[in-house]
XYZ file of C-alpha atoms in Angstrom:
665
model
C -57.116 -96.823 30.942
C -59.448 -95.243 32.922
C -62.082 -92.583 31.308
C -60.676 -88.428 32.657
C -62.908 -85.844 31.120
C -59.047 -83.824 29.778
C -59.452 -80.628 27.558
C -56.154 -78.697 26.094
C -57.060 -74.939 25.349
C -53.988 -73.164 23.201
C -53.599 -69.841 21.697
C -54.224 -69.978 18.393
C -51.144 -67.145 17.398
C -48.546 -69.075 20.127
C -44.745 -69.718 19.694
C -45.912 -73.946 17.840
C -42.866 -75.099 18.923
C -44.972 -74.721 22.375
C -47.994 -75.824 21.407
C -47.904 -78.479 18.797
C -45.986 -80.755 21.494
C -48.819 -79.918 23.147
C -51.426 -80.766 21.349
C -48.972 -84.165 19.875
C -48.865 -85.196 23.566
C -52.552 -85.179 23.634
C -53.255 -86.667 20.727
C -50.852 -89.535 22.262
C -53.029 -89.874 25.132
C -56.762 -90.230 22.961
C -53.994 -92.709 21.082
C -53.638 -95.052 23.897
C -57.324 -94.636 24.659
C -57.899 -91.689 27.188
C -60.331 -88.989 25.384
C -58.798 -85.334 25.124
C -60.328 -81.515 23.995
C -58.594 -79.547 22.132
C -59.626 -76.078 22.300
C -57.761 -72.686 20.523
C -58.725 -69.108 21.859
C -57.163 -66.232 19.204
C -54.094 -64.086 20.692
C -50.258 -64.629 21.861
C -51.575 -66.460 25.070
C -54.164 -67.233 27.673
C -55.602 -64.379 29.374
C -53.173 -62.671 30.832
C -50.257 -64.995 32.570
C -49.076 -65.083 28.957
C -48.781 -69.196 28.786
C -50.047 -70.208 25.776
C -51.281 -74.094 26.902
C -53.030 -74.847 30.002
C -54.723 -78.912 30.481
C -58.084 -78.388 32.560
C -58.796 -81.989 34.325
C -61.660 -84.326 35.366
C -61.500 -82.571 39.438
C -61.090 -78.552 37.922
C -57.544 -78.440 38.114
C -55.665 -76.279 35.809
C -52.272 -76.657 34.841
C -49.876 -75.295 32.584
C -46.163 -76.029 31.538
C -43.577 -78.351 31.363
C -46.443 -80.384 33.792
C -48.937 -80.756 31.279
C -46.559 -84.004 29.614
C -46.168 -85.040 33.688
C -49.853 -84.570 33.706
C -50.679 -86.705 29.700
C -48.251 -89.168 31.316
C -49.635 -90.546 34.243
C -53.327 -90.014 32.243
C -51.719 -92.421 29.729
C -48.771 -94.455 32.131
C -50.901 -96.297 34.630
C -49.018 -98.125 36.957
C -46.702 -99.687 36.367
C -44.928 -96.315 35.838
C -43.690 -95.338 32.518
C -39.730 -95.818 31.994
C -36.876 -94.161 33.155
C -35.361 -91.382 32.438
C -39.633 -90.126 30.525
C -39.778 -87.642 32.847
C -35.411 -85.735 32.330
C -35.819 -85.886 28.314
C -39.012 -83.971 28.648
C -37.611 -81.159 31.276
C -34.308 -80.904 28.726
C -37.032 -80.982 25.161
C -37.380 -77.049 26.801
C -34.274 -75.900 25.870
C -35.610 -77.062 22.062
C -37.932 -74.353 22.041
C -35.838 -71.373 21.618
C -36.093 -69.735 18.852
C -31.639 -68.872 18.621
C -29.944 -70.802 16.156
C -26.008 -70.148 18.588
C -28.628 -71.730 21.663
C -29.901 -74.865 19.967
C -26.182 -75.559 19.683
C -25.701 -77.738 22.089
C -28.528 -79.392 22.836
C -29.217 -80.753 19.938
C -25.645 -81.955 19.681
C -25.981 -84.103 23.012
C -29.295 -85.613 21.339
C -27.655 -86.914 18.382
C -25.038 -88.663 20.626
C -27.512 -89.577 22.337
C -29.476 -91.470 20.000
C -26.507 -92.873 17.914
C -27.677 -96.295 18.523
C -30.951 -95.611 19.548
C -34.746 -95.737 17.823
C -36.820 -94.012 20.902
C -35.234 -91.372 23.050
C -36.140 -94.091 26.363
C -36.895 -97.896 25.863
C -37.951 -100.549 23.515
C -40.451 -98.219 22.218
C -42.152 -94.355 22.105
C -42.825 -92.370 25.215
C -44.274 -89.080 25.512
C -39.834 -88.214 24.913
C -40.933 -89.146 21.528
C -43.659 -87.079 20.686
C -42.760 -84.011 22.932
C -39.119 -83.810 21.091
C -40.723 -84.821 17.667
C -43.558 -81.956 18.140
C -40.693 -79.453 19.302
C -38.185 -80.362 16.912
C -41.089 -80.489 13.730
C -42.229 -76.667 14.925
C -39.160 -74.343 15.482
C -38.695 -73.643 11.854
C -34.676 -72.800 13.346
C -34.372 -75.828 13.892
C -34.091 -77.098 10.279
C -31.227 -77.098 9.160
C -29.714 -78.936 12.347
C -32.565 -81.169 12.085
C -31.227 -82.521 8.732
C -27.275 -82.091 9.214
C -28.007 -84.827 12.361
C -27.609 -88.011 11.031
C -29.027 -89.515 13.704
C -31.773 -87.005 14.728
C -32.724 -87.055 11.326
C -32.716 -91.080 11.011
C -35.157 -90.512 14.194
C -37.060 -88.284 13.023
C -38.498 -90.194 10.413
C -38.457 -93.134 11.625
C -41.454 -91.541 14.359
C -43.191 -90.159 11.352
C -43.477 -92.735 9.940
C -44.026 -95.964 12.225
C -46.980 -93.382 14.071
C -49.194 -92.089 11.026
C -51.658 -90.056 14.002
C -48.989 -87.467 14.249
C -48.774 -86.318 10.724
C -52.433 -86.013 10.958
C -51.979 -84.646 13.939
C -49.848 -81.933 12.719
C -52.130 -81.299 9.832
C -55.372 -81.462 12.421
C -52.945 -77.985 13.957
C -52.354 -76.543 11.038
C -55.454 -75.892 9.925
C -57.142 -74.862 13.339
C -54.765 -72.007 14.981
C -54.218 -69.642 12.622
C -51.020 -67.699 11.947
C -49.639 -65.046 13.765
C -49.612 -61.795 11.511
C -46.814 -59.380 11.145
C -48.647 -56.062 12.358
C -48.523 -53.397 9.707
C -48.929 -56.280 6.597
C -52.167 -56.957 4.842
C -51.950 -60.843 3.422
C -55.501 -60.921 2.869
C -54.762 -60.312 -0.877
C -57.015 -63.159 -2.408
C -55.306 -65.968 -3.951
C -57.875 -67.989 -5.977
C -58.595 -70.930 -7.028
C -56.512 -71.539 -2.596
C -59.048 -74.248 -1.206
C -56.548 -77.539 -1.719
C -53.154 -75.551 -0.878
C -51.639 -73.862 -2.904
C -47.881 -74.784 -4.318
C -45.540 -71.591 -4.075
C -41.928 -72.172 -5.692
C -38.721 -70.317 -5.165
C -36.206 -70.819 -7.724
C -32.786 -68.833 -7.058
C -29.455 -68.779 -9.513
C -27.080 -70.612 -7.405
C -24.461 -67.870 -8.837
C -24.273 -66.133 -5.471
C -25.254 -66.512 -1.623
C -28.540 -65.514 -0.639
C -29.406 -61.595 -0.413
C -31.978 -60.071 1.471
C -34.041 -59.808 -0.818
C -34.247 -63.723 -2.242
C -34.627 -63.500 2.008
C -37.860 -61.532 1.346
C -39.190 -64.345 -1.946
C -38.364 -66.840 0.198
C -39.763 -66.224 3.780
C -42.897 -65.148 1.969
C -43.245 -68.376 -0.619
C -43.084 -70.188 3.005
C -45.925 -67.986 4.131
C -48.514 -68.382 1.585
C -47.333 -72.572 0.525
C -48.006 -72.790 5.087
C -49.706 -70.946 6.330
C -51.984 -69.131 3.734
C -55.069 -70.193 4.279
C -57.082 -73.443 5.410
C -55.199 -76.350 4.312
C -50.804 -76.720 4.153
C -49.807 -76.055 0.988
C -45.981 -76.802 -0.845
C -43.494 -75.224 -1.250
C -40.205 -76.573 -4.222
C -36.716 -74.863 -4.231
C -35.649 -75.575 -7.383
C -32.272 -73.866 -8.740
C -32.201 -71.900 -11.215
C -29.337 -74.071 -12.575
C -29.106 -72.852 -16.600
C -26.197 -70.841 -16.757
C -22.950 -73.059 -15.962
C -20.165 -70.150 -16.704
C -21.618 -68.816 -13.524
C -22.762 -71.282 -10.831
C -21.504 -73.780 -8.687
C -22.414 -76.542 -5.194
C -20.634 -74.317 -3.384
C -23.227 -71.535 -3.477
C -25.968 -74.018 -3.398
C -24.647 -75.758 -0.096
C -25.112 -72.208 1.730
C -28.217 -71.399 0.032
C -30.166 -74.405 1.820
C -28.324 -73.501 4.280
C -29.153 -70.064 4.740
C -32.776 -70.269 3.821
C -32.284 -73.550 6.806
C -31.430 -70.477 9.347
C -34.321 -68.480 7.921
C -36.598 -70.997 9.036
C -38.114 -71.977 5.541
C -38.737 -75.622 5.000
C -39.086 -76.557 1.320
C -41.502 -79.784 0.545
C -39.781 -80.012 -2.460
C -35.466 -79.180 -3.746
C -35.649 -80.031 -7.379
C -32.727 -78.124 -10.291
C -34.156 -77.534 -13.604
C -31.250 -78.862 -14.820
C -32.659 -82.671 -14.514
C -35.728 -80.344 -17.058
C -33.390 -80.484 -19.714
C -34.155 -83.247 -22.406
C -37.421 -82.322 -21.301
C -36.973 -78.802 -22.045
C -34.845 -79.443 -25.144
C -37.610 -81.652 -27.183
C -40.096 -78.790 -25.753
C -37.927 -76.849 -28.048
C -38.207 -79.190 -30.277
C -41.941 -79.301 -30.586
C -42.888 -75.869 -30.644
C -39.632 -75.562 -34.828
C -41.804 -78.363 -35.074
C -44.750 -76.276 -34.979
C -43.340 -72.886 -36.687
C -43.883 -71.445 -33.326
C -40.091 -70.802 -32.717
C -37.012 -70.495 -34.988
C -33.272 -70.185 -34.588
C -31.776 -66.746 -35.348
C -28.169 -65.891 -35.858
C -28.733 -62.410 -35.417
C -25.679 -59.879 -33.505
C -26.788 -59.577 -29.966
C -26.411 -55.905 -30.040
C -28.431 -55.933 -33.544
C -30.862 -58.007 -32.075
C -31.596 -56.202 -29.329
C -31.754 -53.039 -31.755
C -34.721 -54.917 -33.853
C -37.264 -55.676 -29.988
C -36.636 -51.934 -29.719
C -37.711 -50.326 -32.275
C -40.707 -53.529 -33.405
C -37.589 -54.823 -37.416
C -38.642 -58.751 -38.087
C -35.754 -60.612 -37.660
C -33.821 -61.767 -41.459
C -34.379 -64.965 -39.575
C -38.412 -65.603 -39.191
C -39.760 -66.447 -42.094
C -36.826 -69.340 -41.494
C -38.285 -73.374 -42.060
C -39.145 -75.048 -39.347
C -36.321 -77.535 -40.921
C -33.562 -75.056 -41.228
C -34.148 -73.894 -37.961
C -33.844 -77.971 -36.176
C -30.794 -78.348 -38.350
C -29.382 -74.689 -36.374
C -30.238 -76.520 -34.098
C -28.672 -79.737 -34.011
C -25.530 -78.150 -34.815
C -26.562 -75.822 -31.340
C -26.433 -78.899 -29.577
C -22.804 -80.404 -30.648
C -20.721 -77.239 -29.090
C -19.824 -76.577 -32.481
C -18.172 -73.052 -33.689
C -21.382 -72.757 -36.457
C -23.965 -73.502 -33.670
C -22.483 -70.733 -31.354
C -22.952 -68.355 -33.235
C -27.102 -69.241 -33.428
C -30.376 -69.548 -30.746
C -33.576 -70.633 -30.529
C -36.299 -67.510 -30.270
C -40.370 -67.638 -29.520
C -41.739 -66.274 -32.308
C -44.524 -64.472 -30.662
C -44.998 -60.796 -31.756
C -42.443 -57.431 -33.979
C -43.955 -54.617 -33.741
C -46.387 -55.609 -29.565
C -45.733 -52.251 -27.678
C -45.108 -54.838 -25.121
C -41.442 -55.358 -25.464
C -41.449 -58.155 -23.208
C -43.387 -60.317 -26.595
C -40.642 -59.574 -29.083
C -39.966 -62.495 -29.996
C -36.915 -63.907 -26.338
C -34.680 -66.176 -26.986
C -35.400 -69.066 -25.547
C -32.720 -71.265 -25.644
C -28.876 -70.019 -26.428
C -25.255 -72.436 -26.976
C -22.870 -71.961 -24.518
C -19.797 -74.997 -24.319
C -19.141 -75.111 -20.763
C -18.778 -77.632 -18.487
C -22.447 -78.076 -16.162
C -21.511 -78.285 -12.485
C -24.572 -81.083 -12.239
C -24.528 -82.751 -15.855
C -21.136 -82.317 -16.673
C -20.267 -81.935 -20.416
C -23.486 -83.674 -21.577
C -25.393 -80.275 -22.068
C -24.101 -77.100 -25.350
C -27.763 -76.426 -25.443
C -28.961 -74.724 -22.600
C -32.622 -72.961 -21.635
C -33.472 -69.175 -20.758
C -35.244 -68.384 -18.028
C -38.009 -66.624 -20.142
C -38.652 -70.622 -20.970
C -37.639 -72.148 -18.186
C -39.886 -71.172 -15.373
C -43.539 -70.726 -17.821
C -42.383 -75.055 -18.517
C -41.771 -75.466 -14.825
C -43.988 -73.943 -13.126
C -46.324 -76.850 -15.200
C -44.123 -79.363 -14.979
C -44.224 -78.760 -11.084
C -47.546 -77.809 -10.709
C -46.957 -75.121 -9.243
C -50.153 -73.227 -8.051
C -49.162 -69.113 -7.707
C -46.252 -68.069 -9.449
C -45.618 -64.819 -6.875
C -44.503 -62.019 -9.195
C -43.169 -58.475 -8.061
C -44.524 -55.695 -10.442
C -40.640 -56.443 -11.748
C -42.243 -59.519 -14.004
C -45.723 -56.715 -15.263
C -44.419 -57.122 -18.846
C -43.445 -60.418 -18.585
C -46.807 -62.247 -17.522
C -49.115 -61.977 -20.796
C -45.342 -63.792 -22.271
C -45.220 -65.833 -19.717
C -49.090 -67.526 -20.238
C -47.438 -67.491 -24.676
C -45.074 -69.815 -23.166
C -47.181 -71.832 -21.079
C -50.414 -72.116 -24.483
C -48.055 -72.635 -26.934
C -46.438 -75.857 -24.755
C -50.518 -76.701 -23.839
C -49.796 -76.820 -20.016
C -52.294 -75.653 -17.991
C -52.130 -71.949 -16.491
C -50.298 -71.284 -13.727
C -51.937 -68.599 -11.669
C -49.668 -65.232 -11.886
C -50.323 -63.384 -8.068
C -49.250 -59.795 -9.097
C -46.992 -59.951 -5.604
C -43.903 -59.618 -6.297
C -16.403 -62.137 -0.421
C -20.342 -61.708 -0.165
C -21.143 -62.219 3.364
C -18.894 -59.000 3.738
C -20.192 -56.949 6.698
C -21.235 -54.597 4.861
C -23.796 -56.622 1.977
C -27.087 -56.688 2.190
C -27.051 -60.848 1.850
C -28.052 -63.067 4.563
C -23.750 -63.738 5.496
C -23.351 -60.094 5.514
C -26.306 -59.078 7.589
C -26.158 -62.437 9.716
C -22.356 -61.364 10.165
C -23.102 -58.053 11.233
C -24.914 -58.495 13.824
C -28.180 -59.199 12.660
C -30.739 -61.982 14.390
C -32.629 -64.643 12.834
C -35.723 -63.767 14.320
C -35.790 -59.832 13.576
C -35.066 -60.681 10.227
C -37.952 -62.781 9.478
C -40.183 -60.169 11.676
C -39.072 -56.860 9.180
C -39.368 -59.195 6.178
C -43.292 -60.250 7.849
C -44.161 -57.096 8.163
C -44.362 -55.585 5.240
C -45.919 -58.589 3.560
C -46.451 -59.971 0.458
C -47.085 -56.359 -1.519
C -46.994 -56.245 -4.850
C -44.603 -53.588 -4.682
C -40.663 -52.994 -5.052
C -39.777 -52.453 -1.389
C -36.712 -49.749 -0.479
C -35.869 -51.302 2.577
C -35.346 -49.225 5.649
C -32.454 -49.793 6.737
C -32.031 -47.654 9.905
C -35.780 -49.310 11.166
C -34.528 -52.516 10.326
C -31.750 -52.476 13.006
C -34.403 -50.662 15.152
C -36.148 -54.042 15.727
C -32.516 -55.866 16.237
C -32.048 -53.907 18.485
C -34.688 -54.995 20.946
C -33.889 -58.682 20.055
C -30.509 -57.928 21.206
C -30.684 -55.701 24.612
C -31.562 -58.006 26.698
C -29.136 -60.554 26.160
C -26.170 -58.920 25.286
C -23.619 -59.051 27.873
C -21.353 -55.742 29.286
C -18.751 -55.913 28.673
C -15.770 -52.493 28.887
C -12.743 -51.847 26.229
C -11.085 -48.120 25.893
C -9.221 -47.678 22.105
C -5.955 -47.932 22.725
C -4.564 -44.450 20.973
C -3.601 -42.476 22.093
C -5.053 -44.336 25.828
C -3.606 -42.285 28.777
C -2.903 -44.521 32.070
C -4.347 -43.446 35.322
C -3.221 -44.133 38.722
C -5.794 -44.556 41.610
C -3.450 -43.402 44.951
C -5.311 -45.678 48.071
C -5.288 -48.785 45.732
C -2.346 -50.527 45.971
C -2.958 -54.548 46.154
C -4.588 -56.210 42.299
C -8.176 -57.841 43.994
C -11.064 -58.308 41.934
C -14.988 -59.309 42.292
C -17.793 -60.595 40.734
C -20.572 -58.003 39.173
C -23.480 -58.799 36.653
C -22.378 -58.772 33.225
C -26.720 -57.329 32.944
C -29.223 -55.929 34.908
C -30.223 -59.847 33.971
C -29.154 -62.580 36.518
C -29.592 -65.262 34.063
C -26.603 -63.994 32.370
C -24.336 -64.176 35.059
C -21.126 -62.525 36.166
C -18.042 -61.102 35.238
C -14.662 -60.647 37.199
C -13.693 -57.212 38.009
C -9.954 -56.502 38.485
C -9.005 -53.609 40.730
C -5.574 -52.560 40.453
C -3.499 -49.580 41.191
C -3.499 -48.280 37.775
C -6.725 -48.429 35.159
C -6.926 -46.709 31.149
C -8.922 -44.262 30.146
C -9.740 -43.057 26.452
C -8.489 -40.014 25.768
C -11.737 -38.380 24.721
C -12.854 -38.648 27.634
C -9.609 -37.865 29.222
C -10.141 -34.442 27.133
C -12.767 -33.451 28.925
C -11.514 -34.156 32.998
C -10.306 -31.260 34.745
C -8.742 -31.446 38.014
C -11.003 -31.641 40.689
C -13.628 -33.566 39.580
C -15.583 -36.038 40.324
C -16.644 -38.447 37.526
C -17.634 -42.009 38.417
C -15.562 -44.914 37.093
C -17.908 -48.200 35.871
C -17.760 -51.368 38.719
C -15.491 -48.461 40.964
C -17.567 -45.948 41.317
C -17.480 -42.360 42.584
C -13.674 -40.839 41.674
C -11.437 -37.420 41.899
C -9.576 -35.889 39.335
C -6.154 -34.844 41.651
C -3.349 -34.591 38.572
C -3.671 -34.781 34.570
C -0.211 -33.834 32.413
C -1.065 -31.984 29.058
C 1.079 -32.086 25.718
C 1.454 -28.172 25.537
C 1.700 -28.473 22.202
C -0.479 -31.062 20.763
C -3.104 -30.402 23.759
C -3.041 -34.254 24.353
C -3.805 -35.742 28.056
C 0.186 -37.248 28.083
C -1.205 -38.969 31.612
C -2.556 -39.659 34.514
C 0.196 -39.616 36.455
C 1.738 -42.749 34.776
C 2.514 -44.802 31.560
C -0.108 -47.039 29.451
C 1.035 -50.006 30.902
C 1.108 -52.694 26.941
C 1.702 -55.042 29.033
C -0.884 -55.835 31.998
C -2.070 -59.285 32.488
C -6.075 -57.670 32.829
C -6.350 -56.241 29.056
C -7.398 -57.884 26.111
C -6.447 -56.569 23.146
C -9.315 -56.285 20.175
C -10.127 -54.324 16.918
C -13.309 -52.642 16.133
C -15.021 -52.146 13.288
C -17.972 -49.994 12.132
C -19.134 -49.702 9.148
C -20.710 -46.920 6.572
C -23.551 -47.356 4.162
C -21.292 -48.919 1.172
C -23.710 -46.875 -1.179
C -24.178 -43.678 -0.672
C -27.167 -42.598 -1.898
C -30.717 -45.351 -1.936
C -31.829 -44.811 -5.475
C -30.256 -44.654 -7.620
C -31.843 -43.545 -10.882
C -30.950 -45.672 -14.722
C -28.884 -42.807 -15.982
C -26.582 -43.125 -12.927
C -22.583 -45.015 -12.429
C -23.162 -47.242 -9.716
C -19.398 -46.466 -9.213
C -19.891 -42.740 -8.276
C -21.983 -43.002 -4.954
C -19.728 -45.975 -2.906
C -18.994 -45.225 0.072
C -14.844 -44.445 0.234
C -14.128 -45.581 2.944
C -16.370 -47.601 4.157
C -14.563 -49.765 7.183
C -13.320 -48.473 10.811
C -11.423 -49.789 12.870
C -9.981 -48.664 15.901
C -7.622 -50.730 18.457
C -8.784 -51.081 21.959
C -7.780 -52.814 24.932
C -11.035 -55.324 26.341
C -11.038 -56.399 29.809
C -10.139 -59.801 30.730
C -14.060 -60.954 30.548
C -13.956 -60.675 26.659
C -11.059 -63.089 26.577
C -13.757 -66.534 27.000
C -16.564 -64.791 24.480
C -16.460 -67.194 21.546
C -17.282 -66.627 17.603
C -21.177 -65.060 17.386
C -21.736 -63.226 20.283
C -23.231 -60.839 20.806
C -22.609 -58.280 23.893
C -22.650 -54.376 24.823
C -19.264 -52.442 25.593
C -20.042 -50.131 28.338
C -20.584 -46.363 26.571
C -19.255 -47.620 22.823
C -21.836 -49.819 21.310
C -22.970 -52.652 20.412
C -21.430 -55.723 19.063
C -20.652 -59.611 17.936
C -17.649 -61.519 18.230
C -16.030 -62.361 14.128
C -12.442 -63.676 15.533
C -12.706 -64.685 19.240
C -9.521 -63.948 20.855
C -6.680 -67.030 20.836
C -3.396 -67.846 21.680
C -2.648 -63.469 21.914
C -3.953 -62.815 18.658
C -6.747 -59.837 19.299
C -10.449 -60.187 19.350
C -12.114 -58.495 16.010
C -15.931 -57.074 16.601
C -18.325 -55.990 13.968
C -20.615 -53.424 15.550
C -24.036 -53.449 15.013
C -25.875 -50.418 14.211
C -29.154 -50.224 16.420
C -30.611 -47.815 13.786
C -29.454 -44.549 15.444
C -27.162 -43.557 12.122
C -27.146 -46.422 11.254
């Protein structure tokens, strides 16, 4: 390879799906014997041209966009030329850089099919096509779930990574140089200590329900600090706290992992508390033998009262031998064992009631969804978390003020077990569209980039945050408005049929779906009859001029009204329910599930449920709506934004969920 002086210049805050592939391409050229100098410029883009990457050549030329890969390919492969189809796959790779989960589905399926019998994208050895695609799949957070569920892609991805260690080195260098984009208004400079070797964080969901927006915040912030805080990439552990077999299932575990992948949260390790049941049991035995824990059969309500009043349990001075005998009964799941629990012997009268001899083991004679009937006793959260944080070498446990009183208890457990302390930083149906779960708000029309932006803008505050839904949906509107195609829908209840004078034959024309031409066109039908909503018809006056969307101006020549009710009966003709130019739909809008922003401790939750909170309007939509698919986001003119929850099929109405926009959301 002839020596060429090349310089690759990148914006440090730009989309990594655009910059990392360029870095890897430069490293590929270097690996082939060339030399590319890498420099960074702080910001989202370079200069005023909005480019994320540019390549300066030895002749003074400036190369940008996809042309960078073509140029580097020529540098890396002087005559004879590289294998055929490299250019094609470099061009197709652009479709995988977007942050839209739905838009990624088709190109990922094409790549999965292409790799069925292949170890490389093109030919029988590594090419720039492999390098660029690997870099995109490595850096696009939204694509992770699709990649892990694609057998051939995942096989190829792991093979390329394991056989080309220089790629991992290039990624590490990129992570240390490129600065993550900070959300405006959020302060991430929280002064974490002992970060020079990277941060190990954990996100410990219980697999007993679906991921809600509070979980999403914790997951995203732990991911941020593990992967983007400081100069060295750390580790994110997703640890399923599966210590309550009566509420847990594999379904919840799988849904949590899926929702995390949609958020772009990529755990470096996935573990389970149940992995360590034997170790935790042995540690509990050790605490009993050393006099730091004891068995107790005090009735639950009495135990709670004693803890609040600082009264010692009658069992507190029980000998270790007696306590060991009781834990054996608990382990067997016997009737006697079910009466007992194990408590840590910390304090009786401390003003911090979290230190009042908390329960650390209880007897539950129920099968576990992972360990079956092996265990009849299970550790509590207060014992499990400090134990496993030490075992799994978590360096920073990010907790909100909600856990402030429990922090001394956390440290007592680790010291009693002779563990190294973890640094406690001072931080922090379920798919119903009214529920604040990830699945619920996605079903209502939230896009994943919005959820990430909204949460990261709040930053890692140690305070409990009341999230402003109005602001949330206003941010969402900014994302969907440029890409939501426009259609027409009219409420079918009391809809009015109008006769258009001068129109005899039915014709059609193609009209833009949006001012953004890339969204394409839709068919607009021009016929003798149209329908108009009762609300609009109520405001008409004879000889009034108004505008029909996609038609132009019209004049009201006659209105027939029911004198008794005031309803408009027709503008010449009756409603044509069997018209082939219309599609039946159901439009759903939702009110707040809870009518009060913040509940006081003494107040009953049930009294604040909004009744009703679901409203359905049957409507007729233009014929183009029949072509929509599940999850499409559109706008009905003069009505609002909607997400398709059920597509129009076999004559069954399409079901649309209204997407709030921040105005009275």
